[in-house]
mmCIF file of C-alpha atoms in Angstrom:
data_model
loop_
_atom_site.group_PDB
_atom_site.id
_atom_site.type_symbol
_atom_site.label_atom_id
_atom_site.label_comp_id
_atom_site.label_asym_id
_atom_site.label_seq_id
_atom_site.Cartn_x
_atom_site.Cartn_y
_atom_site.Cartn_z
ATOM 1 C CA UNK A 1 63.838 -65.636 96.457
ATOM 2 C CA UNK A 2 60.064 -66.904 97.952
ATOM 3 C CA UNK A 3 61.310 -65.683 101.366
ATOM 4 C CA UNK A 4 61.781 -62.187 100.323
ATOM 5 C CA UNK A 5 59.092 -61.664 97.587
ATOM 6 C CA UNK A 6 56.672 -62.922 100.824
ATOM 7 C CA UNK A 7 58.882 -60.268 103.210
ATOM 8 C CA UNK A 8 57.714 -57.757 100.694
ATOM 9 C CA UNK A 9 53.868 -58.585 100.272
ATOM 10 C CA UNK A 10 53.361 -59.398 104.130
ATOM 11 C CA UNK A 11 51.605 -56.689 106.110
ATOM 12 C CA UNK A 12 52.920 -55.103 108.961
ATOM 13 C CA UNK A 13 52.935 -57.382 112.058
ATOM 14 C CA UNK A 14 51.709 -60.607 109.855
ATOM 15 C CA UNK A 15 54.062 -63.997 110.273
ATOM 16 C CA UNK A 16 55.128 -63.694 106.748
ATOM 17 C CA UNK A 17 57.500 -60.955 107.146
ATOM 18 C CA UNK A 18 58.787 -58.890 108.976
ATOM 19 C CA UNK A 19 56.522 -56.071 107.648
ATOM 20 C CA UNK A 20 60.053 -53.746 106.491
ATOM 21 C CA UNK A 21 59.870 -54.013 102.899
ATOM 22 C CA UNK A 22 58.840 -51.961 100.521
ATOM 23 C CA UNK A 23 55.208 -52.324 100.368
ATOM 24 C CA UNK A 24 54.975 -51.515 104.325
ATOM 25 C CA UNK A 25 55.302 -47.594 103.572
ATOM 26 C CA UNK A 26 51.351 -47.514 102.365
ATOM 27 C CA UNK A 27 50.237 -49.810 104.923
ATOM 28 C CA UNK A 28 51.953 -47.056 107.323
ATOM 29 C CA UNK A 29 50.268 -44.107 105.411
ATOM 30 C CA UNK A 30 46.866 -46.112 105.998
ATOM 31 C CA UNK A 31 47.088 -46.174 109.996
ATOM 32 C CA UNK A 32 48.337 -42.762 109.919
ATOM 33 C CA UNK A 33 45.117 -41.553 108.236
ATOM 34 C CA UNK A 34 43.379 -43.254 110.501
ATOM 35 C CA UNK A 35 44.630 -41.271 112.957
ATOM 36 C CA UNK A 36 44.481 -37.742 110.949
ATOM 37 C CA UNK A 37 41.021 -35.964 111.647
ATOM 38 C CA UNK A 38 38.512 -36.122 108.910
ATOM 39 C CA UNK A 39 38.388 -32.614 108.104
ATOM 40 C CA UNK A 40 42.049 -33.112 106.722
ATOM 41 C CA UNK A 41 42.000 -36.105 104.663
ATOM 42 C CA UNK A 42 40.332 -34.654 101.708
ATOM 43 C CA UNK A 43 43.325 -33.434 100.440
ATOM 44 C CA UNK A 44 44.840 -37.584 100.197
ATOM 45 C CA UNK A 45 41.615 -38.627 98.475
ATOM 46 C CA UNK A 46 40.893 -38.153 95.142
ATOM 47 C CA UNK A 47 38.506 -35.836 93.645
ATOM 48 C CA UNK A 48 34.698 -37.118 93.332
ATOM 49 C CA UNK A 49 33.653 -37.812 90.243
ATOM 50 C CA UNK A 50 31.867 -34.801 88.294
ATOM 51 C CA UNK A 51 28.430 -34.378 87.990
ATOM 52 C CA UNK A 52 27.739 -33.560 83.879
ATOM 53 C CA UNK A 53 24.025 -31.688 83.182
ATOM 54 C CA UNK A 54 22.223 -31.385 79.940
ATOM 55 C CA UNK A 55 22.118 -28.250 78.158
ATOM 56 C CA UNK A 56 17.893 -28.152 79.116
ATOM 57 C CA UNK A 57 18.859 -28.245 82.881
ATOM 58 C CA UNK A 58 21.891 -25.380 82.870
ATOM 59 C CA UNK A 59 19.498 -23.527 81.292
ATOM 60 C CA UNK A 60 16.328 -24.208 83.580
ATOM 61 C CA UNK A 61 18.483 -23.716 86.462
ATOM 62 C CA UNK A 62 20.327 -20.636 84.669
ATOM 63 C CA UNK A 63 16.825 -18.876 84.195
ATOM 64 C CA UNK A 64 15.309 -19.832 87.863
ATOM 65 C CA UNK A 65 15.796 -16.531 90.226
ATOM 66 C CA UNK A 66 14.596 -18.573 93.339
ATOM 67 C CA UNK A 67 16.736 -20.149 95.328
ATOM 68 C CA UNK A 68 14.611 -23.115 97.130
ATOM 69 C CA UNK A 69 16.968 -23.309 100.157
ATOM 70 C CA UNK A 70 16.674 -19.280 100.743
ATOM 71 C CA UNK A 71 13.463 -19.528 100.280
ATOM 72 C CA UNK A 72 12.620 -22.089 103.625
ATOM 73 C CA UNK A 73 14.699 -19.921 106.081
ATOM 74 C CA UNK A 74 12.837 -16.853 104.882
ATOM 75 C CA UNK A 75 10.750 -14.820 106.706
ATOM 76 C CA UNK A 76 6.946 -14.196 105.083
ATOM 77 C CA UNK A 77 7.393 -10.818 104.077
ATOM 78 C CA UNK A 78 10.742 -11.419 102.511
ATOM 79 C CA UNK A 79 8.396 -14.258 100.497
ATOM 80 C CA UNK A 80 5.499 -11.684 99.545
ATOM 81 C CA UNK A 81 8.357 -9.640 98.534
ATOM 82 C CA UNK A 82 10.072 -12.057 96.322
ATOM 83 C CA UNK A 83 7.098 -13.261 95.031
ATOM 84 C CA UNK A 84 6.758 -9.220 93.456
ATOM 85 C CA UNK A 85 10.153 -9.399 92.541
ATOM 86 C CA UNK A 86 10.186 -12.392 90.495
ATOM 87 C CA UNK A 87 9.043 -11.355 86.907
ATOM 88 C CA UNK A 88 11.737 -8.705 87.041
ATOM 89 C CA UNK A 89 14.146 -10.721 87.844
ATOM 90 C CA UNK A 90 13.491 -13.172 85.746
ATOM 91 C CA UNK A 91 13.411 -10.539 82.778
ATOM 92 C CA UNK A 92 16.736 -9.418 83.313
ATOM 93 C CA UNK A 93 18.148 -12.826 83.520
ATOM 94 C CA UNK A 94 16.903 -13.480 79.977
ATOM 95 C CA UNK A 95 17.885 -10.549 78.792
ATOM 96 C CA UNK A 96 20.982 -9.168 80.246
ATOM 97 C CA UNK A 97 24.166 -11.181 80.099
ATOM 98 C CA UNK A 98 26.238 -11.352 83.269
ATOM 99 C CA UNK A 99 29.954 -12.352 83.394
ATOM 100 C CA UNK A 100 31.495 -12.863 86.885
ATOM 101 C CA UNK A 101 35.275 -12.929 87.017
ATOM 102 C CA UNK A 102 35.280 -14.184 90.572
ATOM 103 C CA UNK A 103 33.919 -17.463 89.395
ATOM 104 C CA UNK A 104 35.604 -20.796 87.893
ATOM 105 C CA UNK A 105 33.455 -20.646 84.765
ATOM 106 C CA UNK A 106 32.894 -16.887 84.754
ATOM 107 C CA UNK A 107 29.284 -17.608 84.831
ATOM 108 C CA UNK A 108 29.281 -19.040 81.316
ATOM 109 C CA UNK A 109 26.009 -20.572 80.702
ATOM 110 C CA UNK A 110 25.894 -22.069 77.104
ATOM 111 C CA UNK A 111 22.363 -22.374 76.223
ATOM 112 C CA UNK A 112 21.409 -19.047 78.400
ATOM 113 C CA UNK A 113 24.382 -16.878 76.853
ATOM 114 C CA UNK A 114 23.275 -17.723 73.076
ATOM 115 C CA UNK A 115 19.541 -17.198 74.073
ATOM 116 C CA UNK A 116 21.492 -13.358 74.975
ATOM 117 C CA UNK A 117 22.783 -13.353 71.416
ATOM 118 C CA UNK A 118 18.980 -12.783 70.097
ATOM 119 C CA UNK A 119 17.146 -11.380 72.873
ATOM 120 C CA UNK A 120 19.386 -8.621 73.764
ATOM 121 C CA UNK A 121 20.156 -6.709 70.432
ATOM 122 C CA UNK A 122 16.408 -6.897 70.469
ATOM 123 C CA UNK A 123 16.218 -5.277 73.499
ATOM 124 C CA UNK A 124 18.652 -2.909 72.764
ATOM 125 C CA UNK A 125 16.687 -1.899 69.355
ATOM 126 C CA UNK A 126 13.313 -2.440 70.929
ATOM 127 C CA UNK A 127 13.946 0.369 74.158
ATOM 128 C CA UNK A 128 16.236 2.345 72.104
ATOM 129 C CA UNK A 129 13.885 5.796 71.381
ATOM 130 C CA UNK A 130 10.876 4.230 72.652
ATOM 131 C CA UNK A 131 11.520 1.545 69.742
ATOM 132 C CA UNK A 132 11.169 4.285 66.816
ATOM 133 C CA UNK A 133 14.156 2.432 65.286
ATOM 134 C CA UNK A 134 13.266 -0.485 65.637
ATOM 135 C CA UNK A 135 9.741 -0.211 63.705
ATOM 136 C CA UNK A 136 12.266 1.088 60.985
ATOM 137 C CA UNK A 137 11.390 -0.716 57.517
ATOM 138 C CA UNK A 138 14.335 -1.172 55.048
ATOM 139 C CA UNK A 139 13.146 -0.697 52.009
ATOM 140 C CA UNK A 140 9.831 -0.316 53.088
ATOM 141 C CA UNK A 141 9.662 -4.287 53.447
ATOM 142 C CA UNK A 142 11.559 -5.564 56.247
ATOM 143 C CA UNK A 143 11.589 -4.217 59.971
ATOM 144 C CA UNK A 144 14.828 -3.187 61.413
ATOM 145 C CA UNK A 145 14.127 -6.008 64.417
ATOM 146 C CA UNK A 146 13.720 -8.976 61.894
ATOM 147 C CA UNK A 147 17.307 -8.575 60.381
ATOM 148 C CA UNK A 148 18.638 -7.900 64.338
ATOM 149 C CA UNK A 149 16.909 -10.950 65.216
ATOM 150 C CA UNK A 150 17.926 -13.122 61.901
ATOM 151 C CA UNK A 151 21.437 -11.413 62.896
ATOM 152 C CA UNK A 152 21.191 -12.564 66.274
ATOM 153 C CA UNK A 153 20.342 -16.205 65.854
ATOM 154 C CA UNK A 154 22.904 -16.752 62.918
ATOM 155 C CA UNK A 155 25.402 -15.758 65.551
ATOM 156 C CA UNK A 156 23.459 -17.776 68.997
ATOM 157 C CA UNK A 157 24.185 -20.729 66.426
ATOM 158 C CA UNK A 158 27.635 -20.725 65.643
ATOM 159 C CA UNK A 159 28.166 -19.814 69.516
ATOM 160 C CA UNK A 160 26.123 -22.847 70.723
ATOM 161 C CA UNK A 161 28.273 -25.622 67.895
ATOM 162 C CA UNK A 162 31.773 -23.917 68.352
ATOM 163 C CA UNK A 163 31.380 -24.248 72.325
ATOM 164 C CA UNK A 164 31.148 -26.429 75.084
ATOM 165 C CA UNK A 165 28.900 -26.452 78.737
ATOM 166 C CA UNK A 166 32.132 -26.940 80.675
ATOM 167 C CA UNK A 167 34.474 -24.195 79.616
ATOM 168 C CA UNK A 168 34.064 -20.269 78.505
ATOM 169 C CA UNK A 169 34.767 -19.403 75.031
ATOM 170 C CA UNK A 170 37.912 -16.966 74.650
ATOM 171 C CA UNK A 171 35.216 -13.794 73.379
ATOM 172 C CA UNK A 172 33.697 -14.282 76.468
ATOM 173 C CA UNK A 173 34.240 -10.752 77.717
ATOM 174 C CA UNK A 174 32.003 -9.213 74.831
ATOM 175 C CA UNK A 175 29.038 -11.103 76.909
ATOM 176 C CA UNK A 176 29.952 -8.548 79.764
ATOM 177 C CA UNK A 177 29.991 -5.421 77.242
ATOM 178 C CA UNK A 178 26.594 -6.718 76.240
ATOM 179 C CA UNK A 179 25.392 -6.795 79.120
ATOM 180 C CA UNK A 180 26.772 -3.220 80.343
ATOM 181 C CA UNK A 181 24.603 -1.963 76.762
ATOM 182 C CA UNK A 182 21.313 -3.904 77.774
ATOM 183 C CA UNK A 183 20.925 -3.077 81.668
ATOM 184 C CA UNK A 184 21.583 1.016 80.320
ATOM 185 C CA UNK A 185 19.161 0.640 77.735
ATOM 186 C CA UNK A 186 16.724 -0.832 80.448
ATOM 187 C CA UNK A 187 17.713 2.025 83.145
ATOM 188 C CA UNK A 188 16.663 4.391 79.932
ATOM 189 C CA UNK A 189 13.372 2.879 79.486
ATOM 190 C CA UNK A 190 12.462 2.927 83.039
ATOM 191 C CA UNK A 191 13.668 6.105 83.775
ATOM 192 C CA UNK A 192 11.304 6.998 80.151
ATOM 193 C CA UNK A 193 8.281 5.703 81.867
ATOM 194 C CA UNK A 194 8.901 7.510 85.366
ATOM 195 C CA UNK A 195 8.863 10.742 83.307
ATOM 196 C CA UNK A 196 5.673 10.033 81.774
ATOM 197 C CA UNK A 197 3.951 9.412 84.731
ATOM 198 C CA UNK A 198 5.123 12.381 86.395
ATOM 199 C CA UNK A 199 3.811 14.548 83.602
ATOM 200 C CA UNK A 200 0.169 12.973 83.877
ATOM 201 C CA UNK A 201 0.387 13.410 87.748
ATOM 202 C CA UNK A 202 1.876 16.556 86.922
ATOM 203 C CA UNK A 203 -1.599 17.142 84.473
ATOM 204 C CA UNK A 204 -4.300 15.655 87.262
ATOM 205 C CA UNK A 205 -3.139 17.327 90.095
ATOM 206 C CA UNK A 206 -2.072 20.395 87.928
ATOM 207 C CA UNK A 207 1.695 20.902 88.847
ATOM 208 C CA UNK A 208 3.599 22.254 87.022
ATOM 209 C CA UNK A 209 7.057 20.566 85.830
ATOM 210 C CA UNK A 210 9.328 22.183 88.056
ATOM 211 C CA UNK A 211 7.775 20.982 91.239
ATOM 212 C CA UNK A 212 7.735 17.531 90.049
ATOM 213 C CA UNK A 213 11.413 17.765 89.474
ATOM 214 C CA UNK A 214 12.153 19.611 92.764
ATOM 215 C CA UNK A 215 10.012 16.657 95.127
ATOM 216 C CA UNK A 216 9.421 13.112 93.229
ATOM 217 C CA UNK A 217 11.703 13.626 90.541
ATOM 218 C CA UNK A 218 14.536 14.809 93.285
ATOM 219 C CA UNK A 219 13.925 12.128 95.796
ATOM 220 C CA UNK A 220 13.679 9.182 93.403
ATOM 221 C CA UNK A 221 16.607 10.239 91.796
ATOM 222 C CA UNK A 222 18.370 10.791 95.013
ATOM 223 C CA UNK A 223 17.076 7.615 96.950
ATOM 224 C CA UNK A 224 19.162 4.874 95.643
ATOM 225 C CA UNK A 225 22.465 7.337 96.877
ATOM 226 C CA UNK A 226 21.184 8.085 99.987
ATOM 227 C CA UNK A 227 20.644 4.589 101.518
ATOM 228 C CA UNK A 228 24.278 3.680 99.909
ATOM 229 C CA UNK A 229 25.708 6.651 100.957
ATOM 230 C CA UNK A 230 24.279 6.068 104.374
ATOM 231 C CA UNK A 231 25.669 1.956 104.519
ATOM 232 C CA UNK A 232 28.922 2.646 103.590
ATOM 233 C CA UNK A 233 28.752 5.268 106.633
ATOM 234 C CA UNK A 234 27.787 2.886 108.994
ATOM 235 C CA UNK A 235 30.194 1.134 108.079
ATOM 236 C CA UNK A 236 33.141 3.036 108.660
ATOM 237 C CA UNK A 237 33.829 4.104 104.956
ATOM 238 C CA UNK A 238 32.583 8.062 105.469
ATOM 239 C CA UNK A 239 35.428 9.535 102.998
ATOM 240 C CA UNK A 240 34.213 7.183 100.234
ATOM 241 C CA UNK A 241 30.213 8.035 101.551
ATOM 242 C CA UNK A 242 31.054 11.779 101.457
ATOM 243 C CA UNK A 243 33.089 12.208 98.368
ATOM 244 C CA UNK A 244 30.270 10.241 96.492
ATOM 245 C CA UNK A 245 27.835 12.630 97.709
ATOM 246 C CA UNK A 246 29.488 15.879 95.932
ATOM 247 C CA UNK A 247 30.194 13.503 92.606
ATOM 248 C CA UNK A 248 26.647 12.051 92.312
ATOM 249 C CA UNK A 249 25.523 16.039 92.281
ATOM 250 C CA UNK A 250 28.993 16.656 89.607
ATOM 251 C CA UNK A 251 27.856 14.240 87.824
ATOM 252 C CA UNK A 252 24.142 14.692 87.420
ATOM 253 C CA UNK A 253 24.805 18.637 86.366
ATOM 254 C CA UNK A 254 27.898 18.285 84.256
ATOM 255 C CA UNK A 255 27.236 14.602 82.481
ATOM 256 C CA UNK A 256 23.105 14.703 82.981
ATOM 257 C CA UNK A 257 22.460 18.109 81.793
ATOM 258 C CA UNK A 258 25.087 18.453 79.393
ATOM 259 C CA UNK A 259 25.138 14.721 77.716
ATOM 260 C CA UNK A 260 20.558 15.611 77.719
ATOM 261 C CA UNK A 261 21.074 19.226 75.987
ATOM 262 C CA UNK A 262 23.520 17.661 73.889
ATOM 263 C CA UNK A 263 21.377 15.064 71.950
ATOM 264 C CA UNK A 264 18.288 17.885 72.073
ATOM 265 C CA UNK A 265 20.138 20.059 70.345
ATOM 266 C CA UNK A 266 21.492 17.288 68.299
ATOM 267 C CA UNK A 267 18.156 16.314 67.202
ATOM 268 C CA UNK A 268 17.025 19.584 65.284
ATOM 269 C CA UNK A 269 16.860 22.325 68.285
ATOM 270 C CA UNK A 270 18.893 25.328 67.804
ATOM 271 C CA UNK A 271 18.767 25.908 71.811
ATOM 272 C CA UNK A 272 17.379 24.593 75.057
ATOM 273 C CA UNK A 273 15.717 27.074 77.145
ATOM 274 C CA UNK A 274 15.677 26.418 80.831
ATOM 275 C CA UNK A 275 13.714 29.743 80.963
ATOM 276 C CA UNK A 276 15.668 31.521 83.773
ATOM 277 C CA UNK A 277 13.506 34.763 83.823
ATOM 278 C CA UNK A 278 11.409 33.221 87.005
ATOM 279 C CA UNK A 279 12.464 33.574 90.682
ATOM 280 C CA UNK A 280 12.235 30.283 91.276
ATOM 281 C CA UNK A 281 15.699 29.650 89.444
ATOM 282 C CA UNK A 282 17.644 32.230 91.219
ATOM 283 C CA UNK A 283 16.441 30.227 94.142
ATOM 284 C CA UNK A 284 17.516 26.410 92.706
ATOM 285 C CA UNK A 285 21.240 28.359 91.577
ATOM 286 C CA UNK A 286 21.087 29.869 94.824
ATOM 287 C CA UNK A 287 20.547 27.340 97.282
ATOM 288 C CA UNK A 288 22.617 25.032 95.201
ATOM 289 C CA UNK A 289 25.890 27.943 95.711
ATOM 290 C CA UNK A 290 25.254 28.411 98.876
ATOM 291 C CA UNK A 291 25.280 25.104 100.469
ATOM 292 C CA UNK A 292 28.389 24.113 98.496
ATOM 293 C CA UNK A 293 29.819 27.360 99.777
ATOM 294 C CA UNK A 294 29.085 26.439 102.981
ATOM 295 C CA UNK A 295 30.373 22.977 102.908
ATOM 296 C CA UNK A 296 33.957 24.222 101.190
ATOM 297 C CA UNK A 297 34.198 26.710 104.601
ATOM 298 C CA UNK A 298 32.204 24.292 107.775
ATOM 299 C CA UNK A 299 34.536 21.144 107.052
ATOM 300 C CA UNK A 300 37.746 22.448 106.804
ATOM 301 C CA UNK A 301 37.087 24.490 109.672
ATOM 302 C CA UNK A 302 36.300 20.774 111.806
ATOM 303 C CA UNK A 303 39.436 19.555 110.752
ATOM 304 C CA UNK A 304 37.835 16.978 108.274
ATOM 305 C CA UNK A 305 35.932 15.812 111.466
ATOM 306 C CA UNK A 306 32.091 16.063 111.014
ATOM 307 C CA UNK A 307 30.003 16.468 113.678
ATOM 308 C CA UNK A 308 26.173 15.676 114.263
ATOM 309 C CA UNK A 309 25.443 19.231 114.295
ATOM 310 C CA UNK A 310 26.547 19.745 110.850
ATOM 311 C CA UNK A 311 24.700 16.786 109.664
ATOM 312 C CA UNK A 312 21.183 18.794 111.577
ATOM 313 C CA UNK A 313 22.472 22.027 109.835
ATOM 314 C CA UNK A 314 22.205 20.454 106.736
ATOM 315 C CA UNK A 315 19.091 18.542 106.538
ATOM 316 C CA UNK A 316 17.657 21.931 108.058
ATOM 317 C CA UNK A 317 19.295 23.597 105.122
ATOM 318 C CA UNK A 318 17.292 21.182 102.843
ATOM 319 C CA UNK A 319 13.878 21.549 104.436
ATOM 320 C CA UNK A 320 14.159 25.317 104.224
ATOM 321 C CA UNK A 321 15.192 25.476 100.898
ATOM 322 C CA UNK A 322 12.070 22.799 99.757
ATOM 323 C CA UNK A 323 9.905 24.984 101.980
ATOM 324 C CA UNK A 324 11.030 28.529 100.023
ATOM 325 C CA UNK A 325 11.466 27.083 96.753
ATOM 326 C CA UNK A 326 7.571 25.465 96.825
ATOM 327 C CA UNK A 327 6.429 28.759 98.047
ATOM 328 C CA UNK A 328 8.216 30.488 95.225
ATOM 329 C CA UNK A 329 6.248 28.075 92.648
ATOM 330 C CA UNK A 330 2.950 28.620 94.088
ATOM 331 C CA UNK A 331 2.903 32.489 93.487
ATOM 332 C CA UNK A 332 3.453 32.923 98.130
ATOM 333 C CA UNK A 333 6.769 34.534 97.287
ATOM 334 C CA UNK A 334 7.504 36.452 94.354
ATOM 335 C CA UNK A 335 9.145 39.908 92.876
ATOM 336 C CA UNK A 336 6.942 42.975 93.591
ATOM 337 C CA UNK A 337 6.289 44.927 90.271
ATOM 338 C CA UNK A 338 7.576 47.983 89.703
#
């Protein structure tokens, strides 16, 4: 019984045994990871041990937009720019909620998402109407944005005790209709305050409103599609590039000017007059016809297959329509009276 309890313990090639027993299958597995590169044992170890943070440093590192390690392989112009960048960012990381589906933990940040549950109904009341509802007294006592935020922090607290760090709640997908809510009510806001500056350049430099919609209006509108129309171009999407062209313009004239007329009228107007008794309409409609018209007839007639010349033929299209329709405003061109 000794001789084979010491057959069993004895290591492969030691004088106690002849290293066949049971316990020589490990000792086996050990040389043969010896032998396995290192790049392929990680799947026989077992996991490290994981690394637990406090609620103060999710939420520190939740809230910081720079990323240290980016930041030392950086150019110093992408620094300067950063640098610019960084109150914005950090803004919207405070204030609009972000789930990511692609992740483990769908980007669920505890003590950042509950912070979300009082700052971003506030945002949403605060930008909503320039905040006219949200200076709102009920009663003539209380503001409208003390019950959101007594609403708000009732709920950030029964969030923050009924969850953990480690895993997402199972109403974690409201965070991401939150979130859709807040960044609108922020493109709103901004896109509030880009109209008001145009009108005062509009008043010092005495232009009227159409020409501020036909030039900065036009091209900061039209900016953001251009350079994404042009990348997925370049890179060898143009159906997607081309067909987003002709529904970014569908879009803007059916959802833009019918969803704006909509809530103008809704708010007391009988009508909204775009006042088309000027020349300068006829030549917007006009232009706007005839390069669609042109379009529907060039591209079939290439076979689908754009060429550079019809790319030249239509930014040449655009410059002489700019060039016409600014004349038009500025009295160059216009009717003869009968």
């Amino acid at each position: 019984m000794f001789s084979t309890w010491s057959r069993w313990f004895s290591a492969p090639g030691s004088t106690g045994g002849s290293g066949g027993g049971p316990w020589s299958p490990p000792c086996q597995l050990l040389q043969r990871c010896s032998r396995i590169p290192r790049r392929r044992i990680g799947c026989l170890l077992p996991p490290p041990a994981m690394t637990t943070e406090t609620t103060a440093q999710i939420l520190a590192q939740a809230l910081n937009p720079l990323d240290c390690r980016k930041w030392r392989n950086k150019s110093a112009s992408w620094r300067v720019l950063k640098v610019l960048k960084l109150p914005v960012e950090f803004l919207l990381l405070l204030t609009v909620p972000l789930v990511d589906p692609d992740k483990e933990d769908r980007n669920w940040k505890r003590p950042l998402n509950c912070l979300h549950l009082v700052i971003s109904p506030l945002v949403l009341v605060l930008t909503l109407q320039s905040g006219a509802y949200g200076v709102y007294e009920i009663g003539g006592l209380f503001p409208v944005w003390g019950v959101v935020v007594i609403a708000g922090t009732a709920w950030a607290a029964v969030t923050f005790f009924a969850t953990t760090n480690s895993e997402p709640p199972r109403l974690h997908w409201i965070f991401a209709f939150l979130g859709f809510l807040t960044s609108a009510l922020w493109i709103n806001a901004a896109a509030t305050e880009v109209v008001n500056i145009l009108r005062s350049l509009g008043v010092v430099f005495r232009l009227s409103n159409t020409v501020l919609g036909l030039t900065l209006l036009a091209w900061g509108n039209s900016v953001g599609d251009v350079f994404s129309d042009f990348t997925l171009a370049r890179q060898g999407y143009p159906r997607m590039a081309f067909s987003a062209c002709f529904g970014g313009i569908i879009f803007n004239v059916l959802v833009g000017v019918g969803l704006g007329c909509l809530l103008q009228i809704s708010r007391g107007h009988a009508e909204v007059k775009l006042e088309p008794e000027g020349l300068l309409v006829w030549v917007l409609a006009g232009a706007l016809g005839l390069s669609l018209v042109c379009s529907l007839v060039a591209v079939p007639l290439q076979c689908f297959q754009l060429s550079k010349l019809y790319g030249f033929c239509l930014l040449l299209f655009y410059v002489s329509f700019l060039v016409v329709a600014l004349l038009t405003e500025f009295g160059v061109i216009h009717l003869k009276s009968v």
